[in-house]
Tab-separated table of C-alpha atoms in Angstrom:
chain	number	residue	atom	x	y	z
L	78	MET	CA	-61.709	93.255	33.676
L	79	GLU	CA	-64.419	95.584	31.980
L	80	LYS	CA	-66.053	98.036	34.051
L	81	SER	CA	-69.457	96.728	33.504
L	82	GLU	CA	-68.102	93.118	34.652
L	83	ILE	CA	-66.763	94.811	37.864
L	84	THR	CA	-70.018	96.693	38.547
L	85	GLU	CA	-72.185	93.585	38.242
L	86	LYS	CA	-69.941	91.765	40.640
L	87	GLN	CA	-70.212	94.459	42.899
L	88	ARG	CA	-73.718	94.525	42.716
L	89	LEU	CA	-73.970	90.734	43.193
L	90	LEU	CA	-71.567	90.874	46.323
L	91	LEU	CA	-73.870	93.650	47.905
L	92	GLU	CA	-76.952	91.218	47.138
L	93	LYS	CA	-75.249	88.378	48.680
L	94	LEU	CA	-74.293	90.245	51.612
L	95	SER	CA	-77.923	91.575	52.252
L	96	GLN	CA	-78.935	87.957	52.169
L	97	ALA	CA	-76.254	86.394	54.492
L	98	GLN	CA	-76.602	85.146	57.887
L	99	ALA	CA	-72.981	85.000	58.434
L	100	VAL	CA	-70.027	86.724	56.502
L	101	LEU	CA	-66.558	85.200	56.616
L	102	VAL	CA	-63.712	87.525	55.474
L	103	GLY	CA	-60.122	86.710	54.648
L	104	ILE	CA	-57.607	89.497	54.144
L	105	GLY	CA	-54.232	88.598	52.747
L	106	GLU	CA	-50.913	89.853	50.907
L	107	GLU	CA	-52.516	92.728	48.953
L	108	PHE	CA	-53.371	94.438	52.053
L	109	ASN	CA	-49.803	94.189	53.518
L	110	GLU	CA	-48.268	97.410	54.484
L	111	GLY	CA	-45.535	98.181	51.896
L	112	PHE	CA	-43.790	101.392	53.841
L	113	GLU	CA	-43.875	103.425	50.620
L	114	ASP	CA	-44.896	106.448	52.241
L	115	ILE	CA	-42.004	106.467	54.849
L	116	GLY	CA	-40.477	109.559	53.196
L	117	LYS	CA	-43.415	111.625	54.292
L	118	PHE	CA	-41.887	111.320	57.861
L	119	PRO	CA	-38.296	113.063	57.650
L	120	GLU	CA	-37.681	112.140	61.335
L	121	LEU	CA	-38.014	108.414	60.329
L	122	MET	CA	-35.843	108.782	57.389
L	123	SER	CA	-33.170	110.434	59.552
L	124	ALA	CA	-33.549	107.520	61.959
L	125	LEU	CA	-32.938	105.008	59.326
L	126	GLU	CA	-30.018	107.048	57.887
L	127	GLU	CA	-28.428	106.826	61.499
L	128	VAL	CA	-28.942	103.042	61.270
L	129	ASP	CA	-27.186	102.935	57.930
L	130	THR	CA	-24.139	104.453	59.640
L	131	ASN	CA	-24.240	102.326	62.744
L	132	PRO	CA	-24.993	98.636	61.806
L	133	THR	CA	-25.232	97.822	65.474
L	134	LEU	CA	-28.542	99.886	65.671
L	135	GLU	CA	-30.205	97.620	63.035
L	136	TRP	CA	-32.313	96.115	66.112
L	137	THR	CA	-34.230	99.453	66.126
L	138	VAL	CA	-35.852	98.863	62.431
L	139	PRO	CA	-38.636	96.931	63.483
L	140	PHE	CA	-39.428	99.700	66.185
L	141	LEU	CA	-39.175	102.359	63.412
L	142	GLU	CA	-41.605	100.423	61.413
L	143	LYS	CA	-43.942	100.398	64.442
L	144	CYS	CA	-43.511	104.203	64.730
L	145	TYR	CA	-44.467	104.536	61.019
L	146	LEU	CA	-47.451	102.452	61.250
L	147	THR	CA	-48.599	104.508	64.322
L	148	ARG	CA	-48.307	107.666	62.287
L	149	HIS	CA	-49.382	106.543	58.868
L	150	ASN	CA	-53.125	106.633	58.700
L	151	THR	CA	-54.079	107.349	55.169
L	152	GLY	CA	-54.176	105.796	51.663
L	153	LYS	CA	-56.217	103.147	49.777
L	154	ILE	CA	-55.466	100.264	52.146
L	155	ILE	CA	-56.911	102.246	55.050
L	156	ASP	CA	-59.748	103.522	52.947
L	157	ALA	CA	-60.630	99.729	51.896
L	158	TYR	CA	-60.682	98.723	55.668
L	159	ALA	CA	-63.189	101.442	56.071
L	160	ALA	CA	-65.307	100.346	53.044
L	161	LEU	CA	-65.257	96.822	54.278
L	162	TYR	CA	-66.502	97.737	57.748
L	163	GLU	CA	-69.319	99.566	56.218
L	164	LEU	CA	-70.301	96.316	54.295
L	165	VAL	CA	-70.202	93.946	57.335
L	166	LYS	CA	-70.616	96.090	60.377
L	167	ASP	CA	-74.180	94.813	60.869
L	168	LYS	CA	-73.640	91.379	59.990
L	169	ASP	CA	-72.418	88.293	62.147
L	170	TYR	CA	-69.010	88.476	60.617
L	171	PHE	CA	-65.469	86.934	61.499
L	172	ILE	CA	-62.265	88.175	59.811
L	173	VAL	CA	-59.193	86.147	59.416
L	174	THR	CA	-55.848	88.200	58.382
L	175	THR	CA	-52.407	87.406	57.723
L	176	CYS	CA	-51.250	90.971	57.946
L	177	ILE	CA	-49.227	91.832	60.757
L	178	ASP	CA	-49.366	95.725	60.390
L	179	GLY	CA	-52.320	96.281	62.547
L	180	ASN	CA	-53.948	98.606	60.035
L	181	ILE	CA	-57.244	96.803	60.531
L	182	GLY	CA	-57.322	98.051	64.033
L	183	ARG	CA	-57.676	101.759	62.513
L	184	VAL	CA	-61.274	101.112	61.788
L	185	ASP	CA	-64.058	100.040	64.365
L	186	PHE	CA	-64.064	96.321	63.600
L	187	ASP	CA	-65.205	94.346	66.736
L	188	LYS	CA	-61.527	92.895	67.924
L	189	LYS	CA	-63.590	89.784	69.183
L	190	ARG	CA	-64.386	89.187	65.496
L	191	ILE	CA	-60.792	89.423	64.333
L	192	VAL	CA	-57.877	86.683	64.416
L	193	GLU	CA	-54.487	87.580	63.292
L	194	PRO	CA	-52.574	84.148	63.387
L	195	CYS	CA	-49.460	85.586	61.883
L	196	GLY	CA	-49.236	88.134	65.026
L	197	SER	CA	-48.615	91.798	64.931
L	198	TYR	CA	-46.550	94.613	66.425
L	199	GLU	CA	-48.709	94.798	69.394
L	200	THR	CA	-46.877	92.660	71.641
L	201	LEU	CA	-43.096	91.509	72.249
L	202	GLN	CA	-41.781	88.027	72.950
L	203	CYS	CA	-38.385	86.428	73.676
L	204	SER	CA	-36.657	86.333	70.499
L	205	LYS	CA	-35.214	82.783	71.554
L	206	LYS	CA	-38.600	81.544	72.730
L	207	CYS	CA	-37.246	80.434	76.074
L	208	ASN	CA	-40.763	81.096	77.272
L	209	ASP	CA	-44.201	81.942	76.001
L	210	THR	CA	-44.711	85.229	77.838
L	211	LEU	CA	-45.777	88.303	75.824
L	212	ILE	CA	-45.779	91.881	76.996
L	213	SER	CA	-47.313	94.994	75.354
L	214	SER	CA	-44.967	96.705	73.029
L	215	LYS	CA	-46.540	99.996	73.422
L	216	ALA	CA	-44.258	101.305	76.188
L	217	PHE	CA	-40.863	100.853	74.465
L	218	SER	CA	-42.049	101.624	70.944
L	219	GLY	CA	-43.308	104.734	72.576
L	220	LEU	CA	-39.862	105.649	73.704
L	221	VAL	CA	-38.528	104.994	70.116
L	222	CYS	CA	-41.097	107.276	68.621
L	223	GLN	CA	-40.241	109.940	71.249
L	224	ALA	CA	-36.535	109.641	70.711
L	225	ILE	CA	-36.744	110.259	66.981
L	226	SER	CA	-39.310	113.263	67.577
L	227	ASP	CA	-36.939	114.855	70.004
L	228	GLY	CA	-33.901	114.192	67.615
L	229	VAL	CA	-32.258	112.081	70.239
L	230	GLY	CA	-29.874	109.444	68.785
L	231	LEU	CA	-31.124	105.883	68.735
L	232	ASP	CA	-27.942	104.906	70.481
L	233	SER	CA	-29.350	106.528	73.472
L	234	LEU	CA	-31.899	103.648	73.677
L	235	GLU	CA	-31.415	100.180	75.590
L	236	ARG	CA	-32.476	97.098	73.524
L	237	PRO	CA	-35.168	95.423	75.597
L	238	VAL	CA	-34.401	91.988	76.633
L	239	CYS	CA	-35.877	88.863	77.979
L	240	HIS	CA	-36.263	89.066	81.948
L	241	PHE	CA	-35.750	85.151	81.886
L	242	CYS	CA	-32.539	84.652	79.576
L	243	GLY	CA	-31.537	87.997	78.557
L	244	ALA	CA	-31.996	87.362	75.016
L	245	PRO	CA	-33.497	90.155	72.895
L	246	MET	CA	-37.036	91.043	72.695
L	247	ALA	CA	-38.860	90.763	69.380
L	248	PHE	CA	-42.311	91.567	68.015
L	249	ASN	CA	-44.554	88.562	68.383
L	250	ASN	CA	-45.160	87.803	64.615
L	251	ILE	CA	-44.210	85.327	62.011
L	252	LEU	CA	-40.977	87.394	61.321
L	253	CYS	CA	-39.556	85.555	64.416
L	254	GLU	CA	-39.821	82.509	62.087
L	255	GLU	CA	-39.391	79.229	64.075
L	256	HIS	CA	-39.222	81.060	67.490
L	257	TYR	CA	-42.580	82.593	66.815
L	258	VAL	CA	-44.818	82.201	70.182
L	259	GLU	CA	-48.213	81.317	68.724
L	260	GLU	CA	-50.067	81.303	72.009
L	261	GLY	CA	-50.765	84.933	71.469
L	262	TYR	CA	-53.532	84.210	68.744
L	263	LYS	CA	-54.697	80.711	69.794
L	264	PRO	CA	-57.451	81.736	72.055
L	265	GLN	CA	-58.919	83.978	69.271
L	266	TRP	CA	-58.286	81.374	66.778
L	267	GLU	CA	-60.600	78.878	68.905
L	268	LYS	CA	-63.285	81.379	68.691
L	269	TYR	CA	-63.024	81.749	65.062
L	270	THR	CA	-63.245	77.893	64.463
L	271	ASP	CA	-66.128	77.555	66.945
L	272	TRP	CA	-67.938	80.446	65.056
L	273	LEU	CA	-67.251	78.798	61.528
L	274	GLN	CA	-68.707	75.513	62.679
L	275	ARG	CA	-72.023	77.152	63.327
L	276	THR	CA	-72.280	78.465	59.983
L	277	LEU	CA	-72.411	75.265	58.447
L	278	HIS	CA	-76.258	75.483	57.600
L	279	LYS	CA	-76.324	79.072	57.430
L	280	ASP	CA	-76.560	81.473	54.302
L	281	LEU	CA	-72.527	82.169	54.512
L	282	CYS	CA	-71.066	84.996	52.447
L	283	ILE	CA	-67.512	84.412	51.975
L	284	LEU	CA	-65.275	87.141	51.061
L	285	GLU	CA	-61.546	86.439	50.399
L	286	LEU	CA	-59.516	89.679	49.757
L	287	GLY	CA	-56.131	89.833	48.171
L	288	VAL	CA	-55.086	86.328	49.613
L	289	GLY	CA	-52.093	84.788	47.587
L	290	MET	CA	-50.214	81.519	48.129
L	291	ASN	CA	-47.570	82.676	50.615
L	292	LEU	CA	-49.661	81.066	53.463
L	293	PRO	CA	-52.645	79.038	51.721
L	294	GLY	CA	-53.115	76.927	54.867
L	295	ILE	CA	-54.477	79.789	56.877
L	296	ILE	CA	-57.181	81.326	54.695
L	297	ARG	CA	-56.983	80.148	50.986
L	298	TRP	CA	-57.564	76.433	51.320
L	299	PRO	CA	-59.779	76.410	54.461
L	300	PHE	CA	-62.113	79.068	52.760
L	301	GLU	CA	-62.385	76.812	49.876
L	302	LYS	CA	-63.429	73.919	52.139
L	303	ALA	CA	-65.888	76.109	53.976
L	304	ALA	CA	-67.507	77.069	50.714
L	305	PHE	CA	-67.323	73.399	49.392
L	306	TYR	CA	-69.174	71.834	52.377
L	307	ASN	CA	-71.807	74.708	52.972
L	308	GLN	CA	-74.427	74.215	50.525
L	309	LYS	CA	-75.639	77.823	51.018
L	310	ALA	CA	-72.394	79.521	50.693
L	311	SER	CA	-71.408	82.064	48.126
L	312	PHE	CA	-67.746	82.626	47.718
L	313	PHE	CA	-66.116	85.756	46.298
L	314	ARG	CA	-62.360	85.723	45.520
L	315	VAL	CA	-60.807	89.181	44.726
L	316	ASN	CA	-57.201	89.217	43.680
L	317	GLU	CA	-55.209	90.958	40.977
L	318	GLN	CA	-53.290	88.034	39.918
L	319	LEU	CA	-54.450	84.822	42.008
L	320	TYR	CA	-58.114	85.217	41.279
L	321	HIS	CA	-58.785	81.722	39.774
L	322	MET	CA	-61.401	79.546	41.249
L	323	THR	CA	-61.250	75.655	41.679
L	324	LYS	CA	-63.336	73.566	39.570
L	325	GLU	CA	-65.357	72.409	42.641
L	326	LEU	CA	-66.454	75.855	43.255
L	327	GLU	CA	-67.286	77.162	39.865
L	328	ASN	CA	-70.948	77.120	40.426
L	329	LYS	CA	-70.844	78.933	43.673
L	330	GLY	CA	-67.534	80.824	43.407
L	331	ILE	CA	-67.241	84.611	41.923
L	332	SER	CA	-63.567	85.297	40.680
L	333	ILE	CA	-62.729	89.055	40.453
L	334	ALA	CA	-59.255	89.866	38.801
L	335	MET	CA	-58.565	93.089	40.560
L	336	HIS	CA	-56.698	94.601	43.473
L	337	ALA	CA	-58.976	93.810	46.377
L	338	ALA	CA	-58.476	97.278	47.792
L	339	ASP	CA	-59.338	98.993	44.558
L	340	PHE	CA	-62.467	96.745	44.322
L	341	LEU	CA	-63.586	97.770	47.773
L	342	ASN	CA	-63.024	101.482	47.015
L	343	GLY	CA	-64.872	101.428	43.863
L	344	TYR	CA	-67.195	104.212	43.238
L	345	ASP	CA	-69.915	101.901	41.904
L	346	MET	CA	-69.656	99.720	45.178
L	347	GLN	CA	-70.625	102.950	47.131
L	348	LYS	CA	-73.311	103.852	44.560
L	349	GLY	CA	-74.839	100.461	45.026
L	350	LYS	CA	-74.981	100.963	48.725
L	351	THR	CA	-76.907	104.332	48.487
L	352	GLU	CA	-79.343	102.473	46.002
L	353	GLY	CA	-80.252	100.082	48.704
L	354	LEU	CA	-78.533	97.028	47.530
L	355	SER	CA	-76.797	96.515	50.929
């Protein structure tokens, strides 16, 4: 896209946000943590090397990922979340995200206005789903982080197990596949659907950020439906590759062929805000 076209679409988004009575945000694959910066943490690299030499320690890898997520607090994705927060913080907003890394929690979004249907690294479940009990992952993840900080071998750790059946515990997210315990997000999903129903006759600005086709039934298709049925809706789809708009939404949809984080972090977006467009 030409810079002038991007600038105009940023300006239009700011205009629609300023007029909106409600803002629906979807965050998808382009915001997934890629762990590219793990080399910046030598102790984590050493721990992964230990796993390479001792395959029985492979169970620790998700916990090492959690340690990385706890320590890694910079980069364009974090900056994009901060930029998004500035855009919606004074609005009646709701955010649906398929990311499981928890990076959205690094910014001051209202947790009551976020739903994570794919789960996260915040709780643990039975890997065999013998029950629906969820427990905080904080304590055991802290032990793993402390062990690698102290240079203690990972083999000194005991794998957490389910108190009911003795199966290993796993993070409560879609990486559990068919054993994923969905009860963790359902109460918040009900709040989201109730909120969405109340926006039907409001000026609704829909902002879809980096959402691909991995799980289209969570954000992409429902957002298209919401935009179609709400006659006052405006719909912005930002994606580096899958930015195309359906024919039914051509008159109210704006396609932006750009990485969603780069779009949010754009200088012109910030400039537009200071000029009173938001």
